[in-house]
Short mmCIF file of C-alpha atoms (C1' of nucleotides) in Angstrom, two decimals:
data_model
loop_
_atom_site.label_atom_id
_atom_site.label_comp_id
_atom_site.label_asym_id
_atom_site.label_seq_id
_atom_site.Cartn_x
_atom_site.Cartn_y
_atom_site.Cartn_z
CA MET A 575 78.69 -93.21 40.62
CA ALA A 576 79.07 -90.64 43.17
CA SER A 577 77.62 -87.16 42.13
CA SER A 578 80.79 -85.39 43.53
CA GLU A 579 82.94 -87.45 41.09
CA LEU A 580 80.50 -86.62 38.22
CA SER A 581 80.75 -83.03 39.35
CA LEU A 582 84.55 -83.22 39.36
CA ILE A 583 84.70 -84.41 35.85
CA LEU A 584 82.03 -82.05 34.62
CA ASN A 585 83.90 -79.39 36.37
CA ASN A 586 87.16 -80.07 34.92
CA ALA A 587 85.44 -80.24 31.62
CA ASN A 588 83.81 -77.05 32.11
CA ALA A 589 87.00 -75.37 32.84
CA ASN A 590 88.30 -76.69 29.59
CA LEU A 591 85.23 -75.54 27.84
CA TYR A 592 85.11 -72.15 29.27
CA PRO A 593 88.72 -71.29 30.22
CA SER A 594 88.10 -67.54 30.14
CA GLU A 595 85.22 -67.78 32.59
CA PRO A 596 85.50 -68.06 36.15
CA GLN A 597 84.75 -71.47 37.61
CA SER A 598 81.33 -71.89 36.55
CA ASN A 599 78.72 -72.01 39.38
CA LEU A 600 76.56 -74.31 37.22
CA LEU A 601 78.44 -77.41 37.99
CA LYS A 602 80.41 -76.63 41.04
CA PRO A 603 79.63 -79.11 43.93
CA ARG A 604 76.11 -78.85 45.00
CA HIS A 605 74.77 -78.01 48.51
CA ASN A 606 74.02 -81.53 48.61
CA ASP A 607 73.67 -84.54 46.27
CA ASN A 608 69.83 -84.55 46.33
CA LEU A 609 68.55 -84.86 42.92
CA SER A 610 65.83 -82.61 43.44
CA SER A 611 68.08 -79.77 44.66
CA LEU A 612 70.12 -80.47 41.64
CA LYS A 613 67.14 -80.33 39.48
CA SER A 614 66.19 -77.03 41.24
CA ASP A 615 69.43 -75.62 40.70
CA LEU A 616 69.02 -76.34 36.85
CA SER A 617 65.94 -74.64 36.35
CA SER A 618 67.73 -72.04 34.06
CA TRP A 619 67.62 -74.89 31.18
CA ASP A 620 64.78 -76.68 32.37
CA LEU A 621 62.46 -73.69 31.43
CA VAL A 622 64.12 -72.65 28.42
CA ASN A 623 63.64 -74.05 24.80
CA PRO A 624 66.32 -76.21 24.09
CA GLN A 625 67.25 -74.38 21.08
CA MET A 626 68.00 -71.31 23.11
CA TRP A 627 70.35 -73.30 25.53
CA THR A 628 73.69 -71.93 25.97
CA ARG A 629 76.86 -74.31 26.00
CA HIS A 630 76.27 -73.98 29.87
CA ASN A 631 72.71 -75.11 29.70
CA VAL A 632 73.93 -78.12 27.59
CA LEU A 633 76.36 -79.19 29.86
CA GLU A 634 74.09 -78.70 32.87
CA TRP A 635 71.39 -80.88 31.15
CA ILE A 636 73.85 -83.57 30.17
CA GLY A 637 75.22 -83.35 33.69
CA PHE A 638 71.84 -83.69 35.25
CA HIS A 639 70.83 -86.66 33.00
CA VAL A 640 73.95 -88.34 33.80
CA GLU A 641 73.50 -88.08 37.34
CA ASP A 642 69.77 -88.83 37.29
CA SER A 643 70.35 -92.03 34.97
CA ARG A 644 73.41 -93.03 37.13
CA PHE A 645 75.62 -93.17 34.15
CA ASP A 646 79.02 -93.65 34.60
CA ALA A 647 80.51 -90.20 33.95
CA SER A 648 84.07 -91.68 33.50
CA LEU A 649 82.69 -93.24 30.15
CA LEU A 650 81.66 -89.79 28.95
CA ASN A 651 83.69 -88.09 26.18
CA MET A 652 83.48 -84.48 27.42
CA ASN A 653 84.16 -82.94 24.15
CA CYS A 654 80.66 -84.24 23.16
CA CYS A 655 79.29 -81.77 25.81
CA ASP A 656 80.64 -78.82 24.13
CA MET A 657 77.98 -77.63 21.96
CA ASP A 658 74.98 -75.07 22.43
CA GLY A 659 71.28 -75.76 22.21
CA ILE A 660 70.90 -75.48 18.53
CA THR A 661 73.62 -77.90 17.69
CA LEU A 662 72.18 -80.19 20.19
CA CYS A 663 68.71 -79.94 18.66
CA THR A 664 70.18 -80.73 15.20
CA MET A 665 71.46 -84.19 16.43
CA SER A 666 69.62 -87.26 15.49
CA LYS A 667 69.07 -90.01 17.95
CA GLU A 668 71.71 -92.15 16.25
CA THR A 669 74.30 -89.19 16.58
CA LEU A 670 73.55 -88.98 20.25
CA MET A 671 73.78 -92.76 20.73
CA SER A 672 77.03 -92.62 19.20
CA MET A 673 78.17 -89.83 21.35
CA PHE A 674 77.07 -90.78 24.55
CA GLY A 675 76.17 -94.65 24.16
CA SER A 676 72.96 -96.28 23.21
CA MET A 677 71.46 -95.98 26.68
CA LEU A 678 72.38 -92.39 27.58
CA GLY A 679 71.88 -91.46 23.97
CA GLU A 680 68.83 -92.60 23.55
CA ARG A 681 67.47 -91.40 27.00
CA LEU A 682 68.91 -87.88 25.96
CA HIS A 683 67.23 -88.06 22.69
CA HIS A 684 63.75 -88.87 24.34
CA ILE A 685 64.31 -86.11 26.89
CA LEU A 686 65.31 -83.80 24.46
CA VAL A 687 62.16 -84.12 22.34
CA LEU A 688 60.30 -83.73 25.61
CA GLU A 689 61.99 -80.59 26.32
CA CYS A 690 61.30 -79.33 23.19
CA ILE A 691 57.72 -80.12 23.35
CA ASN A 692 57.27 -78.87 27.08
CA THR A 693 59.08 -75.52 26.29
CA LEU A 694 57.78 -74.66 23.10
CA ASP A 695 54.31 -73.44 21.75
CA LEU A 696 53.49 -76.00 19.29
CA PHE A 697 54.13 -73.70 16.26
CA VAL A 698 57.63 -73.78 16.79
CA LEU A 699 57.84 -77.59 17.11
CA GLY A 700 57.34 -78.19 13.47
CA PRO A 701 60.65 -76.57 12.57
CA LEU A 702 62.31 -78.37 15.83
CA LEU A 703 61.06 -81.84 14.68
CA GLU A 704 62.90 -81.31 11.52
CA THR A 705 66.18 -81.43 13.54
CA VAL A 706 65.54 -83.25 16.66
CA VAL A 707 63.76 -85.87 14.97
CA VAL A 708 65.43 -86.34 11.67
CA GLN A 709 66.93 -89.80 11.12
CA PRO A 710 69.24 -89.78 8.14
CA SER A 711 69.90 -93.23 8.43
CA ILE A 712 66.46 -94.20 7.82
CA PRO A 713 65.56 -94.59 4.18
CA SER A 714 62.11 -94.35 3.06
CA ASP A 715 60.68 -93.98 -0.21
CA ASN A 716 61.50 -90.91 -1.82
CA SER A 717 62.51 -89.55 1.56
CA GLU A 718 66.35 -90.46 1.53
CA ASN A 719 67.26 -87.00 0.13
CA SER A 720 64.65 -85.68 2.55
CA TYR A 721 66.47 -86.51 5.43
CA ARG A 722 69.52 -85.32 4.24
CA TYR A 723 67.97 -82.04 3.52
CA PHE A 724 66.57 -81.68 6.82
CA ASP A 725 69.76 -82.29 8.43
CA GLU A 726 71.40 -79.72 6.29
CA TYR A 727 68.71 -77.26 6.04
CA PRO A 728 66.66 -77.87 9.19
CA ASN A 729 64.79 -74.72 9.00
CA GLN A 730 63.76 -74.43 5.41
CA LEU A 731 61.07 -77.26 5.38
CA THR A 732 57.92 -76.36 3.72
CA PRO A 733 54.99 -78.36 3.83
CA GLU A 734 54.17 -78.16 0.07
CA SER A 735 57.80 -79.58 -0.36
CA ASP A 736 58.08 -83.29 -1.52
CA HIS A 737 59.30 -83.79 1.91
CA GLY A 738 56.80 -82.59 3.90
CA TYR A 739 55.13 -83.18 7.15
CA ASP A 740 54.11 -86.78 6.48
CA SER A 741 57.67 -88.00 5.99
CA LEU A 742 58.50 -85.88 8.86
CA THR A 743 55.93 -87.16 11.27
CA GLU A 744 56.69 -90.66 10.17
CA SER A 745 60.31 -89.98 11.04
CA PHE A 746 59.29 -88.53 14.46
CA GLN A 747 57.10 -91.55 14.93
CA SER A 748 59.78 -93.85 14.33
CA SER A 749 62.36 -91.86 16.32
CA HIS A 750 60.33 -90.81 19.00
CA THR A 751 59.55 -94.48 19.90
CA GLY A 752 62.98 -95.45 19.73
CA SER A 753 64.38 -98.49 17.81
CA PHE A 754 61.68 -100.77 18.94
CA LEU A 755 58.44 -101.28 16.96
CA ASN A 756 56.12 -98.47 17.02
CA PRO A 757 53.18 -99.99 18.90
CA SER A 758 50.68 -97.62 17.27
CA SER A 759 51.62 -98.69 13.83
CA PRO A 760 48.89 -100.60 11.85
CA GLU A 761 51.18 -103.48 11.76
CA SER A 762 50.86 -103.74 15.50
CA ASN A 763 47.60 -105.45 15.18
CA SER A 764 45.59 -103.03 17.50
CA SER A 765 47.82 -103.72 20.58
CA ASP A 766 48.76 -100.28 20.45
CA SER A 767 47.29 -99.24 23.61
CA ASP A 768 48.09 -102.25 25.64
CA PRO A 769 49.29 -100.96 28.97
CA GLU A 770 52.35 -102.98 28.61
CA TYR A 771 53.12 -100.93 25.25
CA SER A 772 51.60 -97.72 25.65
CA GLU A 773 54.33 -96.18 27.91
CA MET A 774 57.12 -98.23 26.19
CA HIS A 775 58.59 -95.22 24.69
CA TYR A 776 59.01 -93.68 28.00
CA SER A 777 60.16 -96.59 29.79
CA ALA A 778 63.87 -97.60 29.98
CA LYS A 779 62.91 -100.92 30.98
CA ASN A 780 61.01 -101.55 27.95
CA PHE A 781 63.94 -100.98 25.64
CA VAL A 782 64.35 -104.52 25.36
CA LYS A 783 61.22 -105.60 23.16
CA GLN A 784 58.91 -107.77 25.04
CA GLU A 785 58.14 -111.28 23.93
CA SER A 786 54.60 -111.81 24.93
CA GLY A 787 53.80 -114.51 22.35
CA GLU A 788 50.67 -114.08 20.64
CA PRO A 789 49.16 -110.38 20.78
CA LYS A 790 46.65 -110.03 23.14
CA LYS A 791 43.70 -107.82 22.55
CA ARG A 792 43.30 -104.88 24.78
CA GLY A 793 40.05 -103.67 26.01
CA ARG A 794 38.57 -100.39 25.15
CA GLY A 795 39.29 -97.18 26.67
CA ARG A 796 42.37 -95.36 27.36
CA PRO A 797 45.12 -97.79 28.93
CA PRO A 798 46.14 -97.03 32.57
CA LYS A 799 49.41 -95.00 33.12
CA CYS A 800 52.36 -96.77 33.90
CA GLN A 801 53.02 -96.26 37.67
CA SER A 802 56.57 -97.76 37.67
CA GLU A 803 59.47 -95.69 39.15
CA GLY A 804 62.84 -94.42 37.41
CA PHE A 805 62.59 -92.97 33.99
CA ASP A 806 58.72 -93.10 33.84
CA HIS A 807 58.35 -91.32 37.00
CA PHE A 808 60.74 -88.82 35.76
CA ILE A 809 58.55 -88.48 32.75
CA GLN A 810 55.53 -88.15 34.81
CA SER A 811 57.00 -85.55 36.90
CA LYS A 812 57.96 -83.55 33.86
CA LYS A 813 54.57 -84.05 32.62
CA SER A 814 52.85 -82.63 35.61
CA LYS A 815 55.35 -79.76 35.69
CA HIS A 816 54.56 -78.67 32.02
CA ALA A 817 51.15 -79.78 30.97
CA PRO A 818 48.97 -76.95 30.87
CA ARG A 819 45.60 -77.09 32.05
CA GLY A 820 42.65 -76.59 30.17
CA THR A 821 44.04 -77.28 26.69
CA HIS A 822 41.29 -78.58 24.68
CA LEU A 823 41.56 -80.23 21.34
CA TRP A 824 39.38 -77.52 19.67
CA GLU A 825 41.49 -74.85 21.07
CA PHE A 826 44.52 -76.53 20.00
CA ILE A 827 42.97 -76.66 16.23
CA ARG A 828 41.87 -73.01 16.69
CA ASP A 829 45.22 -72.05 17.52
CA ILE A 830 46.92 -73.57 14.67
CA LEU A 831 44.26 -71.96 12.28
CA ILE A 832 44.65 -68.46 13.71
CA HIS A 833 48.39 -68.33 13.34
CA PRO A 834 48.63 -69.15 9.47
CA GLU A 835 52.25 -68.03 9.35
CA LYS A 836 53.11 -70.54 11.78
CA ASN A 837 50.91 -73.71 10.98
CA HIS A 838 53.33 -75.05 8.47
CA GLY A 839 50.44 -75.83 6.21
CA LEU A 840 48.81 -78.28 8.56
CA MET A 841 45.43 -76.86 8.26
CA LYS A 842 43.65 -73.92 6.30
CA TRP A 843 40.72 -71.88 6.27
CA GLU A 844 37.81 -72.78 4.02
CA ASP A 845 35.73 -70.02 4.79
CA ARG A 846 37.09 -67.95 7.60
CA ARG A 847 34.04 -65.78 8.09
CA ASP A 848 32.00 -69.20 8.74
CA GLY A 849 34.49 -70.75 10.62
CA VAL A 850 34.86 -73.53 8.11
CA PHE A 851 38.51 -75.16 8.03
CA LYS A 852 40.26 -78.18 6.58
CA PHE A 853 42.97 -80.36 7.51
CA LEU A 854 45.83 -80.43 5.22
CA LYS A 855 47.93 -82.63 6.97
CA SER A 856 45.79 -84.72 9.14
CA GLU A 857 48.36 -87.17 10.53
CA ALA A 858 50.75 -84.38 11.22
CA VAL A 859 48.16 -82.39 13.23
CA ALA A 860 47.30 -85.59 15.22
CA GLN A 861 51.04 -86.32 15.68
CA LEU A 862 51.18 -82.62 17.07
CA TRP A 863 48.16 -83.03 19.27
CA GLY A 864 49.58 -86.47 20.51
CA GLN A 865 52.86 -84.70 21.23
CA LYS A 866 51.15 -82.17 23.29
CA LYS A 867 49.21 -84.61 25.17
CA LYS A 868 52.40 -86.85 25.71
CA ASN A 869 50.92 -89.50 23.47
CA SER A 870 52.95 -90.65 20.68
CA SER A 871 50.13 -93.25 19.56
CA MET A 872 47.78 -90.46 18.58
CA THR A 873 46.36 -90.69 15.15
CA TYR A 874 43.92 -88.75 13.01
CA GLU A 875 41.36 -91.45 13.55
CA LYS A 876 41.59 -90.73 17.19
CA LEU A 877 41.82 -87.04 16.92
CA SER A 878 38.61 -86.98 14.69
CA ARG A 879 36.45 -88.92 16.96
CA ALA A 880 37.28 -86.40 19.52
CA MET A 881 36.39 -83.79 17.08
CA ARG A 882 32.99 -85.48 16.40
CA TYR A 883 32.29 -85.39 20.03
CA TYR A 884 32.27 -81.55 19.71
CA TYR A 885 29.14 -81.79 17.40
CA LYS A 886 26.95 -82.43 20.26
CA ARG A 887 28.16 -79.56 22.37
CA GLU A 888 27.96 -77.53 19.30
CA ILE A 889 31.71 -76.36 19.53
CA LEU A 890 31.94 -77.80 16.11
CA GLU A 891 29.12 -78.25 13.25
CA ARG A 892 29.08 -80.96 10.68
CA VAL A 893 30.30 -80.23 7.16
CA ASP A 894 28.52 -83.05 5.21
CA GLY A 895 30.17 -84.49 2.34
CA ARG A 896 33.60 -82.91 2.51
CA ARG A 897 36.49 -85.06 3.89
CA LEU A 898 38.66 -83.58 6.40
CA VAL A 899 36.51 -80.28 6.49
CA TYR A 900 34.96 -79.22 9.95
CA LYS A 901 33.30 -76.11 11.15
CA PHE A 902 33.39 -74.26 14.39
CA GLY A 903 30.17 -74.03 16.16
CA LYS A 904 28.44 -71.42 18.11
CA ASN A 905 30.05 -72.70 21.40
CA SER A 906 33.51 -72.08 20.03
CA THR A 907 35.22 -68.87 20.52
CA GLY A 908 38.53 -67.25 19.76
CA TRP A 909 38.71 -67.87 16.09
CA ARG A 910 36.55 -65.06 14.63
CA ILE A 911 38.00 -62.24 12.89
CA GLU A 912 36.35 -59.79 15.20
CA GLU A 913 37.95 -61.83 18.31
CA THR A 914 41.46 -62.25 16.93
CA GLY A 915 41.98 -58.96 15.04
CA TYR A 916 43.17 -60.53 12.29
"C1'" DT B 216 35.76 -89.52 47.55
"C1'" DA B 217 32.41 -88.93 43.97
"C1'" DA B 218 30.64 -87.12 39.96
"C1'" DG B 219 31.12 -85.32 35.67
"C1'" DG B 220 33.46 -83.35 31.78
"C1'" DC B 221 36.90 -84.36 28.53
"C1'" DT B 222 39.07 -86.89 26.03
"C1'" DT B 223 41.25 -91.69 24.20
"C1'" DT B 224 40.85 -96.05 22.43
"C1'" DC B 225 38.58 -99.81 20.03
"C1'" DC B 226 35.12 -101.30 17.20
"C1'" DT B 227 31.56 -101.75 13.16
"C1'" DG B 228 29.69 -100.00 9.28
"C1'" DG B 229 29.21 -96.90 5.69
"C1'" DT B 230 31.16 -93.54 1.97
"C1'" DT B 231 34.74 -91.43 -0.91
"C1'" DT C 446 42.10 -100.64 -1.31
"C1'" DA C 447 43.20 -96.89 1.48
"C1'" DA C 448 41.47 -93.00 3.72
"C1'" DC C 449 37.96 -90.79 5.92
"C1'" DC C 450 33.53 -90.63 8.53
"C1'" DA C 451 29.96 -91.57 11.74
"C1'" DG C 452 28.71 -93.00 16.38
"C1'" DG C 453 28.35 -96.36 20.14
"C1'" DA C 454 30.72 -98.23 24.00
"C1'" DA C 455 34.12 -98.17 27.46
"C1'" DA C 456 37.65 -96.69 30.17
"C1'" DG C 457 41.19 -93.18 32.22
"C1'" DC C 458 42.48 -88.32 33.66
"C1'" DC C 459 41.43 -84.60 35.59
"C1'" DT C 460 38.76 -80.82 37.78
"C1'" DT C 461 35.47 -79.49 40.99
#
DNA sequence: TAAGGCTTTCCTGGTT
DNA sequence: TAACCAGGAAAGCCTT
């Protein structure tokens, strides 16, 4: 549909939502209909954590993605757009899909998760996942109440609780990868990194499960990036915009450790002075690492392999006989009390 | 453009 | 049996 029509619709909605305000600049007709200019106009929300979004920002964000996805805005219930960022972040994927339709709703959910990741430091991500990611409709062992709990008390999760990070990350995994089979699950028979699957969760065209017959065995090594256009391209552009340079795994681990008040029980120091630490929620840490690297198929197994490579470079030292325990080596920095001051 | 560093992924085998 | 550990091999991505 024409962007001007969308703008008109959103403009009217905006006037209804904010009657006391002058006609907002945010959705008035653009200088042109070029998406990039639209996006640049919207940098106010793009650089801000979604939880901090105002109603304006939410409206802008929805408007951008309605236009970007060429969604027919006439099908949009504008009342659905009347919410602030915190409210938006409490919505499950199902809720968004029911409000915006399966296609747009699912897309918004994916983008929202990415926005959250891209605009947060990882320590804020934990609580956020509890809201964005929660899927009350997905029952699992002993977790039915957990999902309800998360929905009602999204900021009160503690990793020590019965519904800690493990179930949380499981729910994230299932929700983040959408309604299709999570390719990284053990059931996927090691086809997790098949190029056809690896970007599935980002690719609208892959929302329809592929029927490829018998699972084909992929080769070793990282699967190539999907170079397709559209949604994938959008994600890639987001990635290049936000992915910080020089974020190494050991630094990511170190940063979790040196902020104990924020690490949600993911890891703990065994011996701070010697740099010995332990993974408490190994899969959750791997998930966070994967989110940081835009890789939802990250597992502790892969993360630990990367950790082991640090032995050679003496960034980490071996701790024999202790599971999930590692030690910073002489080539690691920034974790010592003298360096951090706490 | 090539090289090298840094992962990421797969795999086999061993240990807890 | 599951989870974890160890490390080889291969490959992609990114920086220089």
